[in-house]
Amino acid sequence: MEATLTFLGTGTSMGVPTLGCGCAVCTSAMDGTRPHNRRTRASVRLDYNGRTVLIDTGQDFHFQAIREKVTHVDAVLYTHGHADHVLGMDDLRPLSFANPIPLYADDETASVIERIFEYTFRTQDRYMTSARVEMHRISTEPGTTVKLFGAAFQRIPVQHGSQVITGWRFGRAAYLTDLSSLPEESFPLLEDLDILIVDALRRAPHPSHSNLENSIALVERIKPRRAFFTHISHDLDHDAINAELPPHILMSHDGMCLDFEIAAAKTTEGTE
């Protein structure tokens, strides 16, 4: 089944340009001389079988959806509950009035979303134009899979500092944002990939994100056919880093689209 992945955003939690910063990367993003240095908060859109599935809804989702002409959303998968991955959930409101949108998150992430958007999930005295969403808590057990509209999304455990969060594999593609390292149990789940999307925050080490050197090493171990870096800070210039990378690894940029095959689900569990 053919699918298209669109990078809605490729930036770190502070975005690029970063407020108050006059570095070369931020300046080039602001004046438009290097548009690929302009990075909104990280998330992706998947289109297949006439459906649109998002991974994460950061605080830039409204802008991203307008830019990419998102007219409907059929489901959202979440990686974790940090602000730059969940705060755009409320912008699903006008897209949810016709049909409720299912959200999939582990228990910790679901609890964060429900606490932030209490007015959306309350059962009494609910605001009439709150988003019509349905929270589905996913297991963190190995092999957990969500089946959506004919495709299977497998949870990949990802280490994000001291926290284990959710990466997602769908067909021969995988999205691993906010990664500092991968548990050994995750490597067998990432075999035979066409596309690997992985966190590459900056050159210097960081306690909760992968740096450039570590991300390249991860790609070489996993051995996908193609790899793309995301969740990129203002420390990395798009063109300069691309010139350094091996041919099978590229910096992603907002609006970049990738075509790939997404595997059909063998059962009809989940939302169809």
PDB file of C-alpha atoms in Angstrom:
ATOM      1  CA  MET A   1       0.000   0.000   0.000  1.00  0.00           C
ATOM      2  CA  GLU A   2       1.494   3.323  -1.075  1.00  0.00           C
ATOM      3  CA  ALA A   3       1.960   6.031   1.546  1.00  0.00           C
ATOM      4  CA  THR A   4       3.406   9.536   1.794  1.00  0.00           C
ATOM      5  CA  LEU A   5       5.125  10.896   4.881  1.00  0.00           C
ATOM      6  CA  THR A   6       5.301  14.676   5.247  1.00  0.00           C
ATOM      7  CA  PHE A   7       7.484  16.363   7.839  1.00  0.00           C
ATOM      8  CA  LEU A   8       5.136  18.881   9.433  1.00  0.00           C
ATOM      9  CA  GLY A   9       7.990  20.088  11.628  1.00  0.00           C
ATOM     10  CA  THR A  10      11.639  19.200  12.137  1.00  0.00           C
ATOM     11  CA  GLY A  11      12.710  21.510  14.951  1.00  0.00           C
ATOM     12  CA  THR A  12      13.542  21.196  18.598  1.00  0.00           C
ATOM     13  CA  SER A  13      11.261  22.293  21.439  1.00  0.00           C
ATOM     14  CA  MET A  14      12.353  25.937  21.114  1.00  0.00           C
ATOM     15  CA  GLY A  15      11.971  26.020  17.332  1.00  0.00           C
ATOM     16  CA  VAL A  16      14.280  27.613  14.792  1.00  0.00           C
ATOM     17  CA  PRO A  17      14.707  30.557  14.728  1.00  0.00           C
ATOM     18  CA  THR A  18      14.989  30.449  18.494  1.00  0.00           C
ATOM     19  CA  LEU A  19      13.611  33.475  20.309  1.00  0.00           C
ATOM     20  CA  GLY A  20      16.270  36.020  21.207  1.00  0.00           C
ATOM     21  CA  CYS A  21      19.010  34.323  19.177  1.00  0.00           C
ATOM     22  CA  GLY A  22      21.075  36.059  16.521  1.00  0.00           C
ATOM     23  CA  CYS A  23      23.224  33.101  15.428  1.00  0.00           C
ATOM     24  CA  ALA A  24      23.847  32.476  11.723  1.00  0.00           C
ATOM     25  CA  VAL A  25      21.302  29.650  11.513  1.00  0.00           C
ATOM     26  CA  CYS A  26      18.533  31.643  13.215  1.00  0.00           C
ATOM     27  CA  THR A  27      19.327  34.742  11.154  1.00  0.00           C
ATOM     28  CA  SER A  28      19.217  32.794   7.884  1.00  0.00           C
ATOM     29  CA  ALA A  29      15.888  31.263   8.950  1.00  0.00           C
ATOM     30  CA  MET A  30      14.420  34.689   9.718  1.00  0.00           C
ATOM     31  CA  ASP A  31      15.606  36.505   6.580  1.00  0.00           C
ATOM     32  CA  GLY A  32      14.768  33.585   4.285  1.00  0.00           C
ATOM     33  CA  THR A  33      18.243  33.114   2.839  1.00  0.00           C
ATOM     34  CA  ARG A  34      18.230  29.472   3.997  1.00  0.00           C
ATOM     35  CA  PRO A  35      14.568  28.478   4.281  1.00  0.00           C
ATOM     36  CA  HIS A  36      15.351  24.895   5.304  1.00  0.00           C
ATOM     37  CA  ASN A  37      16.828  26.281   8.522  1.00  0.00           C
ATOM     38  CA  ARG A  38      13.333  27.418   9.548  1.00  0.00           C
ATOM     39  CA  ARG A  39      12.067  24.545  11.711  1.00  0.00           C
ATOM     40  CA  THR A  40       8.742  24.279  13.491  1.00  0.00           C
ATOM     41  CA  ARG A  41       8.209  21.745  16.276  1.00  0.00           C
ATOM     42  CA  ALA A  42       8.692  18.112  15.244  1.00  0.00           C
ATOM     43  CA  SER A  43       5.818  15.977  13.947  1.00  0.00           C
ATOM     44  CA  VAL A  44       4.862  14.045  10.815  1.00  0.00           C
ATOM     45  CA  ARG A  45       1.785  13.411   8.686  1.00  0.00           C
ATOM     46  CA  LEU A  46       1.086  10.060   7.014  1.00  0.00           C
ATOM     47  CA  ASP A  47      -1.306   9.786   4.080  1.00  0.00           C
ATOM     48  CA  TYR A  48      -2.429   6.413   2.741  1.00  0.00           C
ATOM     49  CA  ASN A  49      -5.594   4.671   1.657  1.00  0.00           C
ATOM     50  CA  GLY A  50      -7.425   8.020   1.630  1.00  0.00           C
ATOM     51  CA  ARG A  51      -6.643   8.571   5.327  1.00  0.00           C
ATOM     52  CA  THR A  52      -4.472  11.022   7.260  1.00  0.00           C
ATOM     53  CA  VAL A  53      -2.684   9.923  10.442  1.00  0.00           C
ATOM     54  CA  LEU A  54      -0.505  12.264  12.505  1.00  0.00           C
ATOM     55  CA  ILE A  55       2.336  11.465  14.861  1.00  0.00           C
ATOM     56  CA  ASP A  56       2.216  14.181  17.541  1.00  0.00           C
ATOM     57  CA  THR A  57       0.527  17.593  17.520  1.00  0.00           C
ATOM     58  CA  GLY A  58       2.932  20.262  18.710  1.00  0.00           C
ATOM     59  CA  GLN A  59       2.136  23.886  19.395  1.00  0.00           C
ATOM     60  CA  ASP A  60       2.833  24.750  15.728  1.00  0.00           C
ATOM     61  CA  PHE A  61       0.191  22.354  14.386  1.00  0.00           C
ATOM     62  CA  HIS A  62      -2.254  25.095  13.321  1.00  0.00           C
ATOM     63  CA  PHE A  63       0.387  26.768  11.143  1.00  0.00           C
ATOM     64  CA  GLN A  64       1.670  23.420   9.839  1.00  0.00           C
ATOM     65  CA  ALA A  65      -1.818  22.214   8.909  1.00  0.00           C
ATOM     66  CA  ILE A  66      -2.517  25.389   6.940  1.00  0.00           C
ATOM     67  CA  ARG A  67       0.841  25.205   5.179  1.00  0.00           C
ATOM     68  CA  GLU A  68       0.346  21.542   4.206  1.00  0.00           C
ATOM     69  CA  LYS A  69      -3.384  21.891   3.459  1.00  0.00           C
ATOM     70  CA  VAL A  70      -4.500  19.364   6.083  1.00  0.00           C
ATOM     71  CA  THR A  71      -8.282  19.187   5.676  1.00  0.00           C
ATOM     72  CA  HIS A  72      -8.986  16.123   7.794  1.00  0.00           C
ATOM     73  CA  VAL A  73      -7.287  13.967  10.414  1.00  0.00           C
ATOM     74  CA  ASP A  74      -8.374  10.381  10.988  1.00  0.00           C
ATOM     75  CA  ALA A  75      -6.144   9.484  13.968  1.00  0.00           C
ATOM     76  CA  VAL A  76      -3.205  10.756  16.026  1.00  0.00           C
ATOM     77  CA  LEU A  77      -0.409   8.650  17.512  1.00  0.00           C
ATOM     78  CA  TYR A  78       1.631  10.232  20.304  1.00  0.00           C
ATOM     79  CA  THR A  79       5.253   9.683  21.254  1.00  0.00           C
ATOM     80  CA  HIS A  80       5.240  11.334  24.700  1.00  0.00           C
ATOM     81  CA  GLY A  81       3.687  14.108  26.719  1.00  0.00           C
ATOM     82  CA  HIS A  82       6.141  16.985  26.388  1.00  0.00           C
ATOM     83  CA  ALA A  83       4.762  20.372  25.343  1.00  0.00           C
ATOM     84  CA  ASP A  84       6.253  20.400  21.851  1.00  0.00           C
ATOM     85  CA  HIS A  85       4.463  17.121  21.051  1.00  0.00           C
ATOM     86  CA  VAL A  86       0.993  17.582  22.539  1.00  0.00           C
ATOM     87  CA  LEU A  87       0.017  21.256  22.883  1.00  0.00           C
ATOM     88  CA  GLY A  88      -1.505  21.460  19.405  1.00  0.00           C
ATOM     89  CA  MET A  89      -4.138  18.846  20.239  1.00  0.00           C
ATOM     90  CA  ASP A  90      -6.734  21.571  20.761  1.00  0.00           C
ATOM     91  CA  ASP A  91      -6.300  22.639  17.120  1.00  0.00           C
ATOM     92  CA  LEU A  92      -7.944  19.372  16.090  1.00  0.00           C
ATOM     93  CA  ARG A  93     -11.283  20.911  17.120  1.00  0.00           C
ATOM     94  CA  PRO A  94     -12.667  21.990  13.728  1.00  0.00           C
ATOM     95  CA  LEU A  95     -11.393  18.774  12.132  1.00  0.00           C
ATOM     96  CA  SER A  96     -13.197  16.640  14.722  1.00  0.00           C
ATOM     97  CA  PHE A  97     -16.730  18.039  14.616  1.00  0.00           C
ATOM     98  CA  ALA A  98     -17.931  15.736  11.831  1.00  0.00           C
ATOM     99  CA  ASN A  99     -16.254  12.597  13.186  1.00  0.00           C
ATOM    100  CA  PRO A 100     -14.454  12.052  16.515  1.00  0.00           C
ATOM    101  CA  ILE A 101     -10.693  11.597  16.164  1.00  0.00           C
ATOM    102  CA  PRO A 102      -9.070   8.675  18.009  1.00  0.00           C
ATOM    103  CA  LEU A 103      -5.853   9.451  19.903  1.00  0.00           C
ATOM    104  CA  TYR A 104      -3.352   6.719  20.793  1.00  0.00           C
ATOM    105  CA  ALA A 105      -0.870   7.190  23.640  1.00  0.00           C
ATOM    106  CA  ASP A 106       0.727   5.266  26.461  1.00  0.00           C
ATOM    107  CA  ASP A 107      -0.782   5.749  29.903  1.00  0.00           C
ATOM    108  CA  GLU A 108       1.663   8.450  31.034  1.00  0.00           C
ATOM    109  CA  THR A 109       1.211  10.498  27.851  1.00  0.00           C
ATOM    110  CA  ALA A 110      -2.573  10.066  27.864  1.00  0.00           C
ATOM    111  CA  SER A 111      -2.714  11.309  31.460  1.00  0.00           C
ATOM    112  CA  VAL A 112      -0.707  14.426  30.545  1.00  0.00           C
ATOM    113  CA  ILE A 113      -3.002  15.219  27.603  1.00  0.00           C
ATOM    114  CA  GLU A 114      -6.122  14.672  29.692  1.00  0.00           C
ATOM    115  CA  ARG A 115      -4.777  16.923  32.455  1.00  0.00           C
ATOM    116  CA  ILE A 116      -3.776  19.768  30.103  1.00  0.00           C
ATOM    117  CA  PHE A 117      -7.039  19.588  28.167  1.00  0.00           C
ATOM    118  CA  GLU A 118      -9.308  18.764  31.098  1.00  0.00           C
ATOM    119  CA  TYR A 119     -12.111  20.820  29.559  1.00  0.00           C
ATOM    120  CA  THR A 120     -12.038  18.508  26.522  1.00  0.00           C
ATOM    121  CA  PHE A 121     -12.224  15.220  28.413  1.00  0.00           C
ATOM    122  CA  ARG A 122     -14.607  16.100  31.242  1.00  0.00           C
ATOM    123  CA  THR A 123     -17.940  14.277  31.151  1.00  0.00           C
ATOM    124  CA  GLN A 124     -20.009  17.069  32.710  1.00  0.00           C
ATOM    125  CA  ASP A 125     -20.256  20.752  31.830  1.00  0.00           C
ATOM    126  CA  ARG A 126     -18.196  20.125  28.700  1.00  0.00           C
ATOM    127  CA  TYR A 127     -17.543  23.152  26.499  1.00  0.00           C
ATOM    128  CA  MET A 128     -19.711  22.755  23.390  1.00  0.00           C
ATOM    129  CA  THR A 129     -16.930  23.269  20.836  1.00  0.00           C
ATOM    130  CA  SER A 130     -14.276  21.187  22.565  1.00  0.00           C
ATOM    131  CA  ALA A 131     -12.404  18.772  20.319  1.00  0.00           C
ATOM    132  CA  ARG A 132     -14.302  15.546  19.748  1.00  0.00           C
ATOM    133  CA  VAL A 133     -11.500  13.109  20.465  1.00  0.00           C
ATOM    134  CA  GLU A 134     -11.367   9.625  21.935  1.00  0.00           C
ATOM    135  CA  MET A 135      -8.349   8.609  24.008  1.00  0.00           C
ATOM    136  CA  HIS A 136      -7.048   5.058  23.512  1.00  0.00           C
ATOM    137  CA  ARG A 137      -4.376   3.967  25.972  1.00  0.00           C
ATOM    138  CA  ILE A 138      -1.794   1.653  24.445  1.00  0.00           C
ATOM    139  CA  SER A 139       0.213  -1.000  26.231  1.00  0.00           C
ATOM    140  CA  THR A 140       3.956  -0.570  26.647  1.00  0.00           C
ATOM    141  CA  GLU A 141       4.481  -4.322  26.364  1.00  0.00           C
ATOM    142  CA  PRO A 142       6.869  -5.476  23.598  1.00  0.00           C
ATOM    143  CA  GLY A 143       5.118  -5.997  20.287  1.00  0.00           C
ATOM    144  CA  THR A 144       2.262  -3.576  20.975  1.00  0.00           C
ATOM    145  CA  THR A 145       0.636  -2.708  17.647  1.00  0.00           C
ATOM    146  CA  VAL A 146      -2.105  -0.271  16.691  1.00  0.00           C
ATOM    147  CA  LYS A 147      -3.972  -1.122  13.489  1.00  0.00           C
ATOM    148  CA  LEU A 148      -5.408   1.832  11.602  1.00  0.00           C
ATOM    149  CA  PHE A 149      -7.179   1.881   8.252  1.00  0.00           C
ATOM    150  CA  GLY A 150      -5.371  -1.154   6.884  1.00  0.00           C
ATOM    151  CA  ALA A 151      -1.876  -0.399   8.254  1.00  0.00           C
ATOM    152  CA  ALA A 152      -0.071  -1.592  11.377  1.00  0.00           C
ATOM    153  CA  PHE A 153       1.812   0.799  13.683  1.00  0.00           C
ATOM    154  CA  GLN A 154       4.210  -0.946  16.049  1.00  0.00           C
ATOM    155  CA  ARG A 155       5.411   0.725  19.240  1.00  0.00           C
ATOM    156  CA  ILE A 156       9.216   0.971  19.492  1.00  0.00           C
ATOM    157  CA  PRO A 157      10.629   1.681  22.988  1.00  0.00           C
ATOM    158  CA  VAL A 158      12.881   4.762  22.863  1.00  0.00           C
ATOM    159  CA  GLN A 159      15.045   6.148  25.658  1.00  0.00           C
ATOM    160  CA  HIS A 160      14.549   9.908  26.131  1.00  0.00           C
ATOM    161  CA  GLY A 161      16.901  10.773  28.974  1.00  0.00           C
ATOM    162  CA  SER A 162      15.557   8.903  32.012  1.00  0.00           C
ATOM    163  CA  GLN A 163      12.155   8.318  30.366  1.00  0.00           C
ATOM    164  CA  VAL A 164      11.117   5.519  28.013  1.00  0.00           C
ATOM    165  CA  ILE A 165       8.849   6.964  25.334  1.00  0.00           C
ATOM    166  CA  THR A 166       7.246   5.677  22.130  1.00  0.00           C
ATOM    167  CA  GLY A 167       8.719   5.467  18.671  1.00  0.00           C
ATOM    168  CA  TRP A 168       6.590   4.116  15.828  1.00  0.00           C
ATOM    169  CA  ARG A 169       7.301   1.673  13.011  1.00  0.00           C
ATOM    170  CA  PHE A 170       4.849   1.512  10.110  1.00  0.00           C
ATOM    171  CA  GLY A 171       5.704  -0.819   7.265  1.00  0.00           C
ATOM    172  CA  ARG A 172       9.331  -0.284   6.286  1.00  0.00           C
ATOM    173  CA  ALA A 173       9.536   3.157   7.905  1.00  0.00           C
ATOM    174  CA  ALA A 174      10.184   4.177  11.515  1.00  0.00           C
ATOM    175  CA  TYR A 175       9.923   7.499  13.346  1.00  0.00           C
ATOM    176  CA  LEU A 176      12.117   7.883  16.443  1.00  0.00           C
ATOM    177  CA  THR A 177      12.022  11.443  17.702  1.00  0.00           C
ATOM    178  CA  ASP A 178      13.358  12.666  21.070  1.00  0.00           C
ATOM    179  CA  LEU A 179      15.827   9.822  21.317  1.00  0.00           C
ATOM    180  CA  SER A 180      18.917   9.774  23.504  1.00  0.00           C
ATOM    181  CA  SER A 181      19.537   6.050  23.023  1.00  0.00           C
ATOM    182  CA  LEU A 182      17.761   2.862  22.012  1.00  0.00           C
ATOM    183  CA  PRO A 183      17.189  -0.077  24.371  1.00  0.00           C
ATOM    184  CA  GLU A 184      18.681  -3.288  22.992  1.00  0.00           C
ATOM    185  CA  GLU A 185      15.189  -4.767  22.733  1.00  0.00           C
ATOM    186  CA  SER A 186      14.297  -2.174  20.094  1.00  0.00           C
ATOM    187  CA  PHE A 187      16.968  -3.032  17.535  1.00  0.00           C
ATOM    188  CA  PRO A 188      15.330  -6.281  16.318  1.00  0.00           C
ATOM    189  CA  LEU A 189      12.122  -4.301  15.740  1.00  0.00           C
ATOM    190  CA  LEU A 190      13.937  -2.013  13.308  1.00  0.00           C
ATOM    191  CA  GLU A 191      15.310  -4.525  10.841  1.00  0.00           C
ATOM    192  CA  ASP A 192      14.744  -4.228   7.082  1.00  0.00           C
ATOM    193  CA  LEU A 193      13.823  -0.536   7.028  1.00  0.00           C
ATOM    194  CA  ASP A 194      13.579   1.592   3.934  1.00  0.00           C
ATOM    195  CA  ILE A 195      13.236   4.827   5.934  1.00  0.00           C
ATOM    196  CA  LEU A 196      14.573   5.632   9.418  1.00  0.00           C
ATOM    197  CA  ILE A 197      13.777   9.038  10.915  1.00  0.00           C
ATOM    198  CA  VAL A 198      15.794   9.786  14.025  1.00  0.00           C
ATOM    199  CA  ASP A 199      16.556  12.626  16.432  1.00  0.00           C
ATOM    200  CA  ALA A 200      19.798  14.561  15.795  1.00  0.00           C
ATOM    201  CA  LEU A 201      19.706  17.619  18.002  1.00  0.00           C
ATOM    202  CA  ARG A 202      23.176  19.126  17.707  1.00  0.00           C
ATOM    203  CA  ARG A 203      26.899  18.283  17.589  1.00  0.00           C
ATOM    204  CA  ALA A 204      27.529  18.377  21.355  1.00  0.00           C
ATOM    205  CA  PRO A 205      26.202  15.588  23.605  1.00  0.00           C
ATOM    206  CA  HIS A 206      22.859  16.224  25.301  1.00  0.00           C
ATOM    207  CA  PRO A 207      21.350  14.347  28.279  1.00  0.00           C
ATOM    208  CA  SER A 208      18.021  13.560  26.588  1.00  0.00           C
ATOM    209  CA  HIS A 209      18.632  13.780  22.833  1.00  0.00           C
ATOM    210  CA  SER A 210      20.945  12.117  20.353  1.00  0.00           C
ATOM    211  CA  ASN A 211      23.730  14.245  18.943  1.00  0.00           C
ATOM    212  CA  LEU A 212      24.956  14.127  15.346  1.00  0.00           C
ATOM    213  CA  GLU A 213      27.745  11.607  15.919  1.00  0.00           C
ATOM    214  CA  ASN A 214      25.510   9.237  17.881  1.00  0.00           C
ATOM    215  CA  SER A 215      22.703   9.467  15.313  1.00  0.00           C
ATOM    216  CA  ILE A 216      25.056   8.570  12.473  1.00  0.00           C
ATOM    217  CA  ALA A 217      26.264   5.570  14.507  1.00  0.00           C
ATOM    218  CA  LEU A 218      22.660   4.467  15.089  1.00  0.00           C
ATOM    219  CA  VAL A 219      21.944   4.628  11.367  1.00  0.00           C
ATOM    220  CA  GLU A 220      25.020   2.557  10.613  1.00  0.00           C
ATOM    221  CA  ARG A 221      23.956  -0.089  13.114  1.00  0.00           C
ATOM    222  CA  ILE A 222      20.299  -0.257  12.015  1.00  0.00           C
ATOM    223  CA  LYS A 223      21.224  -0.079   8.321  1.00  0.00           C
ATOM    224  CA  PRO A 224      18.098   1.417   6.724  1.00  0.00           C
ATOM    225  CA  ARG A 225      18.186   2.143   3.013  1.00  0.00           C
ATOM    226  CA  ARG A 226      17.563   5.839   3.756  1.00  0.00           C
ATOM    227  CA  ALA A 227      17.822   7.887   6.950  1.00  0.00           C
ATOM    228  CA  PHE A 228      16.607  11.375   7.823  1.00  0.00           C
ATOM    229  CA  PHE A 229      17.463  13.483  10.847  1.00  0.00           C
ATOM    230  CA  THR A 230      14.823  15.499  12.715  1.00  0.00           C
ATOM    231  CA  HIS A 231      14.278  17.406  15.990  1.00  0.00           C
ATOM    232  CA  ILE A 232      17.134  19.677  14.947  1.00  0.00           C
ATOM    233  CA  SER A 233      18.310  22.698  16.918  1.00  0.00           C
ATOM    234  CA  HIS A 234      19.804  25.960  15.694  1.00  0.00           C
ATOM    235  CA  ASP A 235      23.285  24.496  16.207  1.00  0.00           C
ATOM    236  CA  LEU A 236      23.060  22.677  12.859  1.00  0.00           C
ATOM    237  CA  ASP A 237      22.894  24.406   9.482  1.00  0.00           C
ATOM    238  CA  HIS A 238      20.864  22.381   6.975  1.00  0.00           C
ATOM    239  CA  ASP A 239      23.136  22.751   3.946  1.00  0.00           C
ATOM    240  CA  ALA A 240      26.431  22.529   5.821  1.00  0.00           C
ATOM    241  CA  ILE A 241      25.486  19.322   7.666  1.00  0.00           C
ATOM    242  CA  ASN A 242      24.041  17.715   4.535  1.00  0.00           C
ATOM    243  CA  ALA A 243      27.411  18.280   2.844  1.00  0.00           C
ATOM    244  CA  GLU A 244      29.085  16.269   5.641  1.00  0.00           C
ATOM    245  CA  LEU A 245      26.668  13.349   5.746  1.00  0.00           C
ATOM    246  CA  PRO A 246      26.951  10.057   3.849  1.00  0.00           C
ATOM    247  CA  PRO A 247      24.740   9.867   0.724  1.00  0.00           C
ATOM    248  CA  HIS A 248      22.086   7.687   2.414  1.00  0.00           C
ATOM    249  CA  ILE A 249      21.560  10.164   5.299  1.00  0.00           C
ATOM    250  CA  LEU A 250      19.915  13.565   4.920  1.00  0.00           C
ATOM    251  CA  MET A 251      18.754  16.391   7.139  1.00  0.00           C
ATOM    252  CA  SER A 252      14.970  16.628   6.933  1.00  0.00           C
ATOM    253  CA  HIS A 253      13.199  19.954   6.527  1.00  0.00           C
ATOM    254  CA  ASP A 254       9.679  21.225   7.131  1.00  0.00           C
ATOM    255  CA  GLY A 255       7.432  20.175   4.258  1.00  0.00           C
ATOM    256  CA  MET A 256       9.721  17.422   2.960  1.00  0.00           C
ATOM    257  CA  CYS A 257       7.727  14.458   1.575  1.00  0.00           C
ATOM    258  CA  LEU A 258       8.791  10.812   1.349  1.00  0.00           C
ATOM    259  CA  ASP A 259       6.966   8.076  -0.560  1.00  0.00           C
ATOM    260  CA  PHE A 260       7.148   4.518   0.740  1.00  0.00           C
ATOM    261  CA  GLU A 261       5.210   1.273   1.140  1.00  0.00           C
ATOM    262  CA  ILE A 262       3.218   0.936   4.348  1.00  0.00           C
ATOM    263  CA  ALA A 263       2.433  -2.656   5.309  1.00  0.00           C
ATOM    264  CA  ALA A 264      -1.165  -3.775   5.369  1.00  0.00           C
ATOM    265  CA  ALA A 265      -2.461  -4.970   8.722  1.00  0.00           C
ATOM    266  CA  LYS A 266      -3.322  -8.672   8.851  1.00  0.00           C
ATOM    267  CA  THR A 267      -6.262  -8.170  11.212  1.00  0.00           C
ATOM    268  CA  THR A 268      -8.883  -5.482  11.689  1.00  0.00           C
ATOM    269  CA  GLU A 269      -8.161  -4.673  15.320  1.00  0.00           C
ATOM    270  CA  GLY A 270      -8.142  -1.006  16.228  1.00  0.00           C
ATOM    271  CA  THR A 271      -9.782   1.736  14.209  1.00  0.00           C
ATOM    272  CA  GLU A 272     -10.702   0.889  10.608  1.00  0.00           C
TER     273      GLU A 272
END
